[in-house]
Coordinates of C-alpha atoms and ligand atoms in Angstrom, one line a residue:
M257 CA 8.5 -178.6 -141.7
D258 CA 11.4 -180.1 -143.5
G259 CA 9.1 -181.9 -146.0
D260 CA 8.4 -178.2 -147.3
L261 CA 11.9 -177.2 -148.1
L262 CA 12.1 -176.6 -151.4
V263 CA 15.9 -177.3 -151.4
S264 CA 16.5 -180.7 -149.4
H265 CA 18.8 -182.7 -151.6
A266 CA 22.5 -182.2 -152.8
H267 CA 21.5 -182.4 -156.4
T268 CA 18.8 -179.8 -156.3
A269 CA 21.6 -177.7 -154.4
A270 CA 23.8 -178.1 -157.2
I271 CA 22.0 -176.6 -159.9
M272 CA 21.4 -173.3 -158.1
E273 CA 23.7 -170.7 -159.5
G274 CA 26.6 -172.1 -157.7
A275 CA 25.6 -170.9 -154.2
T276 CA 26.5 -172.9 -151.2
G277 CA 23.9 -171.5 -148.6
Y278 CA 20.2 -171.0 -149.4
L279 CA 18.2 -168.2 -147.6
K280 CA 14.6 -168.5 -147.7
I281 CA 12.4 -165.5 -147.3
D282 CA 8.7 -166.1 -146.5
L283 CA 6.8 -163.1 -147.9
A284 CA 3.7 -164.7 -146.6
A285 CA 4.7 -165.1 -143.2
L286 CA 6.1 -161.3 -143.5
G287 CA 2.6 -160.3 -144.4
R288 CA 1.0 -162.3 -141.6
N289 CA 3.4 -160.5 -139.1
Y290 CA 2.4 -156.9 -140.4
R291 CA -1.1 -158.0 -140.1
K292 CA -0.8 -159.2 -136.6
L293 CA 0.9 -155.7 -135.8
L294 CA -2.1 -153.9 -137.2
S295 CA -4.6 -155.9 -135.4
M296 CA -2.7 -155.1 -132.1
L297 CA -2.4 -151.4 -133.1
A298 CA -5.9 -150.8 -134.6
P299 CA -7.1 -148.0 -135.4
V300 CA -3.5 -146.7 -135.3
R301 CA -1.7 -147.5 -138.5
A302 CA 1.6 -149.2 -139.2
G303 CA 4.3 -148.1 -141.5
A304 CA 7.1 -150.3 -141.9
V305 CA 10.9 -149.9 -141.3
V306 CA 12.7 -151.0 -144.5
K307 CA 16.3 -149.6 -143.9
A308 CA 19.5 -151.5 -144.4
D309 CA 17.5 -153.4 -147.3
A310 CA 14.7 -154.2 -145.1
Y311 CA 17.1 -155.8 -142.4
G312 CA 19.0 -157.6 -145.3
L313 CA 15.8 -159.3 -146.5
G314 CA 15.4 -157.0 -149.6
A315 CA 13.8 -153.8 -149.4
V316 CA 12.0 -153.9 -152.9
R317 CA 10.6 -157.3 -152.3
V318 CA 9.7 -156.6 -148.6
A319 CA 8.2 -153.0 -149.3
K320 CA 6.2 -154.4 -152.2
T321 CA 4.8 -157.3 -150.2
L322 CA 3.9 -154.9 -147.3
Y323 CA 2.2 -152.3 -149.8
G324 CA 0.1 -155.1 -151.0
Q325 CA -0.9 -155.5 -147.3
G326 CA -2.0 -151.7 -147.1
C327 CA 1.2 -150.3 -145.8
R328 CA 1.8 -147.0 -147.2
H329 CA 4.4 -145.4 -144.8
F330 CA 8.1 -146.8 -145.6
F331 CA 11.0 -145.7 -143.3
V332 CA 14.7 -146.0 -144.7
A333 CA 17.7 -144.5 -142.8
Q334 CA 19.5 -143.0 -145.5
F335 CA 18.6 -141.1 -148.6
V336 CA 20.5 -143.4 -150.9
E337 CA 18.0 -146.3 -149.6
A338 CA 15.2 -144.0 -150.7
V339 CA 16.6 -143.5 -154.3
R340 CA 16.7 -147.1 -154.8
L341 CA 13.3 -147.7 -153.3
R342 CA 11.2 -145.0 -154.7
P343 CA 10.9 -146.2 -158.4
A344 CA 9.7 -149.7 -157.1
L345 CA 6.6 -148.2 -155.2
A346 CA 3.6 -146.6 -156.3
Q347 CA 3.0 -142.8 -155.5
D348 CA 0.7 -143.2 -153.0
A349 CA 3.7 -144.9 -150.9
Q350 CA 5.5 -142.2 -148.9
I351 CA 9.1 -143.0 -148.1
F352 CA 10.7 -141.2 -145.0
V353 CA 14.5 -140.8 -144.5
L354 CA 15.2 -141.3 -140.7
N355 CA 18.6 -140.0 -140.7
G356 CA 17.5 -136.9 -142.7
L357 CA 19.7 -135.3 -145.4
Q358 CA 23.1 -134.4 -145.7
P359 CA 23.9 -131.0 -147.3
G360 CA 23.4 -131.1 -151.2
N361 CA 20.8 -133.9 -151.3
E362 CA 17.8 -131.6 -150.7
I363 CA 16.8 -130.8 -154.3
A364 CA 17.2 -134.5 -155.5
C365 CA 14.8 -135.5 -152.4
A366 CA 12.4 -132.9 -153.3
E367 CA 12.3 -133.8 -156.9
M368 CA 12.0 -137.6 -156.0
G369 CA 9.0 -136.6 -153.6
V370 CA 10.9 -138.4 -150.6
V371 CA 10.2 -137.1 -147.2
P372 CA 13.3 -136.4 -144.8
V373 CA 12.9 -136.7 -141.1
L374 CA 14.6 -133.5 -139.8
N375 CA 16.6 -133.8 -136.8
S376 CA 18.1 -130.6 -136.1
L377 CA 17.7 -126.9 -136.9
A378 CA 20.7 -127.4 -139.3
Q379 CA 18.6 -129.9 -141.3
W380 CA 15.5 -127.6 -141.0
R381 CA 17.2 -124.7 -142.4
Q382 CA 18.6 -126.7 -145.4
W383 CA 15.3 -128.1 -145.9
S384 CA 13.4 -124.8 -145.7
A385 CA 15.9 -123.3 -147.9
A386 CA 15.4 -125.9 -150.4
A387 CA 11.8 -125.2 -150.3
R388 CA 11.9 -121.4 -150.8
G389 CA 14.5 -121.9 -153.8
L390 CA 11.9 -124.3 -155.5
K391 CA 9.3 -122.0 -154.6
R392 CA 7.3 -124.8 -153.3
C393 CA 6.1 -126.0 -149.8
L394 CA 8.0 -129.2 -148.9
P395 CA 6.7 -132.0 -146.8
A396 CA 9.2 -133.2 -143.6
V397 CA 8.8 -135.0 -140.4
L398 CA 10.1 -133.7 -137.2
Q399 CA 12.1 -136.1 -135.1
F400 CA 12.8 -135.1 -131.4
D401 CA 15.2 -136.5 -129.0
T402 CA 13.5 -137.8 -126.0
G403 CA 16.2 -139.4 -124.3
M404 CA 18.4 -141.4 -126.7
S405 CA 20.8 -138.8 -127.7
R406 CA 21.1 -140.2 -131.0
L407 CA 19.1 -138.4 -133.5
G408 CA 16.2 -135.8 -133.3
F409 CA 15.9 -132.3 -132.0
P410 CA 17.6 -131.8 -128.7
P411 CA 15.7 -130.0 -125.9
E412 CA 17.8 -126.8 -126.4
E413 CA 16.9 -126.4 -129.9
R414 CA 13.0 -126.7 -129.2
A415 CA 12.5 -123.1 -128.7
E416 CA 14.1 -121.9 -131.9
L417 CA 12.4 -124.9 -133.8
A418 CA 9.0 -123.5 -132.4
A419 CA 9.7 -120.1 -133.8
A420 CA 10.8 -121.3 -137.2
L421 CA 7.4 -123.4 -137.3
R422 CA 5.5 -120.2 -136.7
D423 CA 7.3 -118.7 -139.8
G424 CA 6.2 -121.7 -141.7
G425 CA 9.6 -121.8 -143.6
N426 CA 7.8 -123.5 -146.7
V427 CA 7.7 -126.6 -144.7
E428 CA 4.7 -128.8 -144.2
I429 CA 4.9 -131.0 -141.2
L430 CA 3.3 -134.5 -141.7
F431 CA 3.7 -135.8 -138.3
I432 CA 6.3 -135.7 -135.4
M433 CA 8.3 -138.6 -133.8
S434 CA 10.8 -140.0 -131.4
H435 CA 12.5 -143.3 -130.9
L436 CA 12.5 -145.6 -127.9
A437 CA 15.7 -146.7 -126.8
S438 CA 14.6 -149.6 -124.5
A439 CA 11.4 -150.8 -126.0
D440 CA 12.7 -154.3 -126.0
E441 CA 12.8 -154.4 -122.1
V442 CA 9.2 -154.2 -121.0
G443 CA 9.9 -153.1 -117.4
C444 CA 12.6 -150.7 -118.3
E445 CA 11.8 -147.2 -116.8
Q446 CA 13.5 -145.3 -119.7
N447 CA 10.4 -146.1 -121.5
G448 CA 8.1 -144.2 -119.4
E449 CA 10.6 -141.4 -119.1
Q450 CA 10.6 -141.0 -122.7
L451 CA 6.7 -141.3 -123.1
A452 CA 6.6 -138.5 -120.3
E453 CA 9.0 -136.6 -122.4
M454 CA 7.1 -136.9 -125.6
A455 CA 3.9 -135.9 -124.1
G456 CA 5.5 -132.7 -123.0
I457 CA 6.6 -132.2 -126.6
A458 CA 3.2 -132.9 -127.8
E459 CA 2.0 -130.0 -125.6
A460 CA 4.5 -127.5 -126.7
F461 CA 4.1 -128.5 -130.4
P462 CA 0.2 -129.0 -130.4
G463 CA -1.7 -130.3 -133.3
F464 CA 0.6 -132.8 -135.0
D465 CA 0.2 -136.4 -135.3
I466 CA 2.6 -138.6 -133.2
S467 CA 4.8 -141.5 -134.4
F468 CA 6.5 -143.3 -131.6
A469 CA 6.5 -147.0 -131.3
N470 CA 9.0 -149.4 -132.9
S471 CA 8.5 -153.2 -132.6
G472 CA 9.1 -153.2 -129.2
G473 CA 6.9 -150.1 -128.5
V474 CA 3.8 -151.8 -130.1
F475 CA 3.9 -154.5 -127.3
L476 CA 4.2 -151.8 -124.6
G477 CA 0.7 -150.9 -124.8
E478 CA -1.7 -148.4 -126.4
V479 CA -0.1 -145.2 -124.7
Y480 CA 2.9 -145.9 -126.7
H481 CA 1.3 -146.1 -130.1
G482 CA 0.5 -142.8 -131.5
V483 CA -1.0 -142.7 -134.8
L484 CA 1.7 -144.5 -136.6
A485 CA 3.8 -147.3 -135.6
R486 CA 7.4 -147.9 -137.0
P487 CA 7.8 -151.6 -136.7
G488 CA 11.3 -153.0 -138.2
I489 CA 12.5 -156.4 -136.5
A490 CA 9.0 -157.8 -135.7
L491 CA 8.0 -158.0 -139.3
Y492 CA 11.0 -160.0 -140.1
G493 CA 10.4 -162.5 -137.2
G494 CA 12.8 -161.1 -134.7
A495 CA 11.4 -161.1 -131.2
P496 CA 10.0 -157.5 -130.2
N497 CA 11.1 -157.9 -126.7
A498 CA 13.8 -159.6 -124.9
D499 CA 11.8 -161.3 -122.1
E500 CA 8.8 -162.8 -123.6
K501 CA 8.2 -165.7 -125.8
N502 CA 8.4 -164.2 -129.4
P503 CA 4.9 -163.7 -130.7
M504 CA 5.9 -163.3 -134.5
E505 CA 6.1 -165.7 -137.3
P506 CA 9.9 -166.8 -138.6
V507 CA 10.4 -165.1 -141.9
V508 CA 14.1 -166.4 -142.7
S509 CA 15.4 -169.6 -142.9
L510 CA 19.1 -170.6 -143.9
D511 CA 20.7 -173.9 -144.9
V512 CA 24.2 -174.2 -145.6
A513 CA 26.0 -176.9 -147.7
V514 CA 28.8 -179.3 -146.5
V515 CA 32.0 -179.2 -148.3
Q516 CA 34.1 -181.8 -146.7
T517 CA 34.0 -184.4 -144.0
R518 CA 36.6 -186.0 -141.9
T519 CA 37.3 -188.1 -138.8
V520 CA 40.2 -187.1 -136.5
P521 CA 41.6 -188.6 -133.5
S522 CA 41.7 -187.1 -130.0
G523 CA 44.4 -184.3 -129.8
T524 CA 43.8 -182.9 -133.3
K525 CA 43.8 -179.1 -133.7
V526 CA 40.9 -177.6 -135.5
G527 CA 40.6 -174.2 -137.5
Y528 CA 42.6 -171.1 -137.3
G529 CA 45.2 -170.8 -134.4
G530 CA 44.5 -174.4 -133.6
A531 CA 42.0 -172.8 -131.3
H532 CA 40.2 -176.1 -130.7
V533 CA 41.8 -179.5 -129.8
T534 CA 39.7 -182.6 -130.1
Q535 CA 39.0 -184.3 -126.9
R536 CA 38.3 -187.7 -128.5
E537 CA 38.1 -189.3 -131.9
T538 CA 35.7 -186.6 -133.6
R539 CA 33.7 -186.7 -137.0
L540 CA 34.0 -183.1 -138.6
A541 CA 32.1 -181.5 -141.6
T542 CA 33.1 -178.1 -143.0
I543 CA 30.3 -175.9 -144.2
A544 CA 30.5 -173.4 -146.8
A545 CA 29.6 -170.1 -145.1
G546 CA 31.6 -168.0 -142.6
Y547 CA 32.0 -164.6 -141.2
A548 CA 31.7 -163.0 -144.7
D549 CA 28.5 -164.6 -145.0
G550 CA 27.5 -162.8 -141.9
L551 CA 28.1 -165.7 -139.2
P552 CA 30.0 -164.0 -136.7
R553 CA 33.4 -165.1 -135.6
S554 CA 31.9 -165.0 -132.0
L555 CA 30.2 -168.2 -132.9
G556 CA 33.5 -170.0 -132.7
D557 CA 33.5 -173.0 -130.3
R558 CA 30.0 -171.6 -129.2
G559 CA 27.4 -171.7 -131.7
A560 CA 26.0 -174.6 -133.7
V561 CA 23.9 -175.6 -136.6
F562 CA 21.5 -178.4 -136.8
Y563 CA 20.6 -181.4 -138.8
Q564 CA 17.2 -182.8 -138.5
G565 CA 16.8 -181.5 -135.0
I566 CA 20.3 -182.7 -133.8
R567 CA 22.7 -180.2 -132.5
L568 CA 26.1 -179.9 -134.2
P569 CA 28.3 -177.6 -132.6
I570 CA 30.8 -175.1 -134.1
V571 CA 34.4 -176.2 -133.2
G572 CA 37.2 -173.9 -133.5
R573 CA 37.2 -170.4 -135.0
V574 CA 34.9 -169.3 -137.7
S575 CA 36.8 -168.7 -140.8
M576 CA 35.9 -166.2 -143.8
D577 CA 34.3 -168.8 -145.8
S578 CA 33.5 -171.8 -144.0
I579 CA 32.8 -173.2 -140.4
T580 CA 33.8 -176.5 -139.0
I581 CA 31.2 -178.5 -137.0
D582 CA 31.2 -181.5 -134.9
I583 CA 28.9 -184.2 -136.5
S584 CA 29.9 -187.1 -134.4
A585 CA 26.2 -187.2 -133.0
L586 CA 25.1 -188.1 -136.5
P587 CA 25.2 -191.7 -137.8
E588 CA 28.1 -192.2 -140.0
S589 CA 27.8 -191.2 -143.7
T590 CA 24.8 -189.2 -142.9
L591 CA 26.4 -185.9 -144.2
T592 CA 28.4 -185.8 -147.2
L593 CA 29.4 -183.3 -149.9
G594 CA 26.7 -181.1 -150.6
S595 CA 24.3 -182.2 -147.8
L596 CA 22.6 -179.2 -146.1
V597 CA 22.8 -178.3 -142.5
E598 CA 20.3 -175.9 -140.7
V599 CA 21.7 -172.5 -139.5
L600 CA 18.5 -170.9 -139.1
G601 CA 15.1 -172.7 -138.9
P602 CA 12.8 -174.7 -137.0
H603 CA 15.4 -175.8 -134.7
Q604 CA 17.5 -172.5 -134.3
T605 CA 16.0 -169.1 -134.2
L606 CA 17.3 -165.8 -135.1
E607 CA 17.5 -165.1 -131.1
D608 CA 19.3 -168.4 -130.5
I609 CA 22.0 -167.5 -133.1
A610 CA 22.3 -164.2 -131.9
R611 CA 22.6 -165.2 -128.1
D612 CA 25.3 -167.6 -129.2
A613 CA 27.1 -164.8 -131.0
D614 CA 26.7 -162.2 -128.2
T615 CA 24.9 -159.9 -130.5
I616 CA 21.2 -159.1 -131.4
S617 CA 19.0 -160.6 -134.1
Y618 CA 19.0 -157.3 -135.8
E619 CA 22.9 -157.7 -136.3
I620 CA 22.5 -161.5 -137.5
L621 CA 19.8 -160.4 -140.1
T622 CA 21.5 -157.4 -141.6
G623 CA 24.8 -159.4 -141.8
L624 CA 23.7 -162.0 -143.8
G625 CA 25.7 -161.9 -147.0
D626 CA 25.1 -161.9 -150.7
R627 CA 26.5 -165.2 -151.4
Y628 CA 23.4 -167.1 -150.5
H629 CA 20.9 -168.2 -153.0
R630 CA 18.0 -166.2 -152.0
Q631 CA 14.5 -167.8 -152.4
Y632 CA 11.2 -165.7 -152.0
R633 CA 8.0 -167.5 -151.2
Ligands
LIG806 C1 15.3 -149.0 -136.7 C2 14.2 -148.1 -136.1 C3 13.0 -148.6 -136.1 C4 12.6 -149.9 -136.2 O1 12.8 -150.6 -135.0 P1 12.8 -152.2 -134.6 O2 13.0 -152.2 -133.3 O3 13.5 -152.9 -135.7 O4 11.0 -152.4 -134.7 C5 11.8 -147.6 -135.9 N1 12.3 -146.3 -135.8 C6 13.5 -145.8 -136.0 C7 13.8 -144.2 -135.8 C8 14.7 -146.8 -136.3 O5 15.5 -146.2 -136.2

């Protein structure tokens, strides 16, 4: 594995745009993850959730790669993301805005051919009014709240929505959808409750295609699949559910350079607040990434990085731009200025670091900063 790292020596590192961290994004692995989900879903189709810059990996690169794999449905969260992505994709790719529109964005959205997900009667009315104003029929998706209380038509708006649909309102509904709150927990009863709620909605609003499953939902079984799945995290190599071995292929790896090494005696304070005090003579290295690069402060005195498979614990608090690690486990002089250590890679998965940081893989991915040299392959 280490053998195929394109960046593995300090002198190679130095010539790359002044960056001190190297984020590798494996687009081939992304494509294989998409195809794996497709094979589980067939004949159901899979879109791709590329919100938040494709979970930090680069929405344009990711979406173009998946388009090449046959993906034609791309979901972003906010209209601004659709504005950025629309010119990069061919016209037969549809872009859906999960949060729907803020008032005032309707005409721009219609003109760009972007499809809003309507979550409420308020959004419905605005979109319908825009359609009548343009004397056109405009496409939309309807999202229903089936128990998450976040986005989507609440139960009390369904009757009025049904009436509005009978009137048409110049809106063409492409499909209806809902989102699972606990799809990453296979045994969670909320999944079944939401599925039942969606079945009721499908009866009340007959004739529409259904989109239901996110990554976790794909793995909950066929009844959750609808006709169009909306995976995000699984495409990017994150585990679709919490309990089982991750079936997806890693897409991201991250190596960070050493800035300085030192040996300190027992009783030495390390980092802000002197929060860590060495218990013995310790060799330390400071690496050039911190919480501003998306490595959370909660990793302080908890997380680790790796060097050739050897665990190097984080000592003291995580700084904005650096982290200090204990390298006593390595033979002296192994790490020097410019050496690279593994933050994400064969020895430390997204889930590992998320667990140590007391968060989820999604937050780690979307937080990865823009000071890394990004290498797509
Ligand atoms: C983010 C999101 C997804 C993707 O979820 P993953 O768990 O990353 O697969 C799907 N649908 C909606 C509505 C979302 O907000």
